Short mmCIF file of C-alpha atoms in Angstrom, two decimals:
data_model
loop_
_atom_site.label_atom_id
_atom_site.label_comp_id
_atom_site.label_asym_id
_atom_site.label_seq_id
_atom_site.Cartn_x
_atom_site.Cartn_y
_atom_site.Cartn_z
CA UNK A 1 -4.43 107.63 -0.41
CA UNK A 2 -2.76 106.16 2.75
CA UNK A 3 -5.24 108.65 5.25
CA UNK A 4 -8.22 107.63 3.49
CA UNK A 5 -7.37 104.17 2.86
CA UNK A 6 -8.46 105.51 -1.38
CA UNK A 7 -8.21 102.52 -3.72
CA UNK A 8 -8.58 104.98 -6.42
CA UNK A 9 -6.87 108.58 -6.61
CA UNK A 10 -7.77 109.89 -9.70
CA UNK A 11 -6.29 113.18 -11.53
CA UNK A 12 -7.82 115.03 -14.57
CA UNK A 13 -5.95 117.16 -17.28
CA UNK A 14 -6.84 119.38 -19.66
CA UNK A 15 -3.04 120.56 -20.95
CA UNK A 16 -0.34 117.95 -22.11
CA UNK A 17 2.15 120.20 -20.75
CA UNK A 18 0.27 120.41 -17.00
CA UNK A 19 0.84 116.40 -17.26
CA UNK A 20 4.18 116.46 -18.55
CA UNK A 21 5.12 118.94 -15.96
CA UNK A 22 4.00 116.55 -13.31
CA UNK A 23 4.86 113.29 -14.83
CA UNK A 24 8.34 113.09 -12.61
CA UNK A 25 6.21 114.11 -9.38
CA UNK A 26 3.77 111.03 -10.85
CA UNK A 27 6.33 108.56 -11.69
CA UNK A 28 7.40 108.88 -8.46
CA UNK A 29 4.47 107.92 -6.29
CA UNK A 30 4.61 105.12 -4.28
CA UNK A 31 0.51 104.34 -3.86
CA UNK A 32 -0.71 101.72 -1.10
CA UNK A 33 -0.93 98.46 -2.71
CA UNK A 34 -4.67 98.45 -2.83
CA UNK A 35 -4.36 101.89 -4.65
CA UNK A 36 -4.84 102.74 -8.30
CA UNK A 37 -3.73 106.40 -10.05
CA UNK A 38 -5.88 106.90 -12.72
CA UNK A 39 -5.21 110.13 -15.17
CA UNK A 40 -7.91 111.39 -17.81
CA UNK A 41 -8.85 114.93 -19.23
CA UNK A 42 -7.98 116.04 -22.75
CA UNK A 43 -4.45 116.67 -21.89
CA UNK A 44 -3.45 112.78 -21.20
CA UNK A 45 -2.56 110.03 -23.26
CA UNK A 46 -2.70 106.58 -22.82
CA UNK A 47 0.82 106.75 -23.47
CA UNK A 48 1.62 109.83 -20.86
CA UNK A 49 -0.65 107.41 -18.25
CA UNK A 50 1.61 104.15 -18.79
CA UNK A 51 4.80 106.73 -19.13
CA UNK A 52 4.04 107.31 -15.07
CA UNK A 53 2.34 103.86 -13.85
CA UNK A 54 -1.48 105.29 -14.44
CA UNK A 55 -4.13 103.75 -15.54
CA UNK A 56 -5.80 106.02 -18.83
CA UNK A 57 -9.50 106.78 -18.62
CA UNK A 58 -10.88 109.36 -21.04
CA UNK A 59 -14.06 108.65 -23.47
CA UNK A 60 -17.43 108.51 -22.80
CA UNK A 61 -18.78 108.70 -19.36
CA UNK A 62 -20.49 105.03 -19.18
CA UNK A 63 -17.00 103.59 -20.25
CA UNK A 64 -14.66 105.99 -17.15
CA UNK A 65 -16.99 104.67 -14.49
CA UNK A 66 -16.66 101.01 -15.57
CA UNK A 67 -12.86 101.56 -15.58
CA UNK A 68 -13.18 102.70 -12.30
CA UNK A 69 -15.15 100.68 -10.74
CA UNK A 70 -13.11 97.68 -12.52
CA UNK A 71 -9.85 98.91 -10.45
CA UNK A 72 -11.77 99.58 -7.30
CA UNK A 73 -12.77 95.82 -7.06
#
């Protein structure tokens, strides 16, 4: 995120246990004050997001990219 100056680094996953797996790696990240992590895919929880300092998107297309764009302003 730093390189690229990203104000949004988002991460998709489809198995709980892929996210729970990385959730110390994720709790851990120290993102650019600008930055946003944002975790969705069918593995993640809006719990499992807020358990490492994401932001949960996951629903219907129209509703992610409003999300998004709401954190990237």
């Amino acid at each position: 995120a730093r390189t690229i100056d990203a104000r949004v680094v988002c991460l998709s996953a489809a198995a709980a246990a892929r996210v729970d797996e990385l959730a110390p790696v994720l709790a851990g990240v120290r993102l650019p004050e600008r930055s946003a992590l944002v975790l969705g895919g069918a593995g993640v929880t809006r719990q499992r997001a807020a358990a490492v300092g994401a932001a949960y998107v996951n629903g219907d297309l129209r509703r992610a990219v409003a999300a998004l764009r709401a954190l990237g302003e």
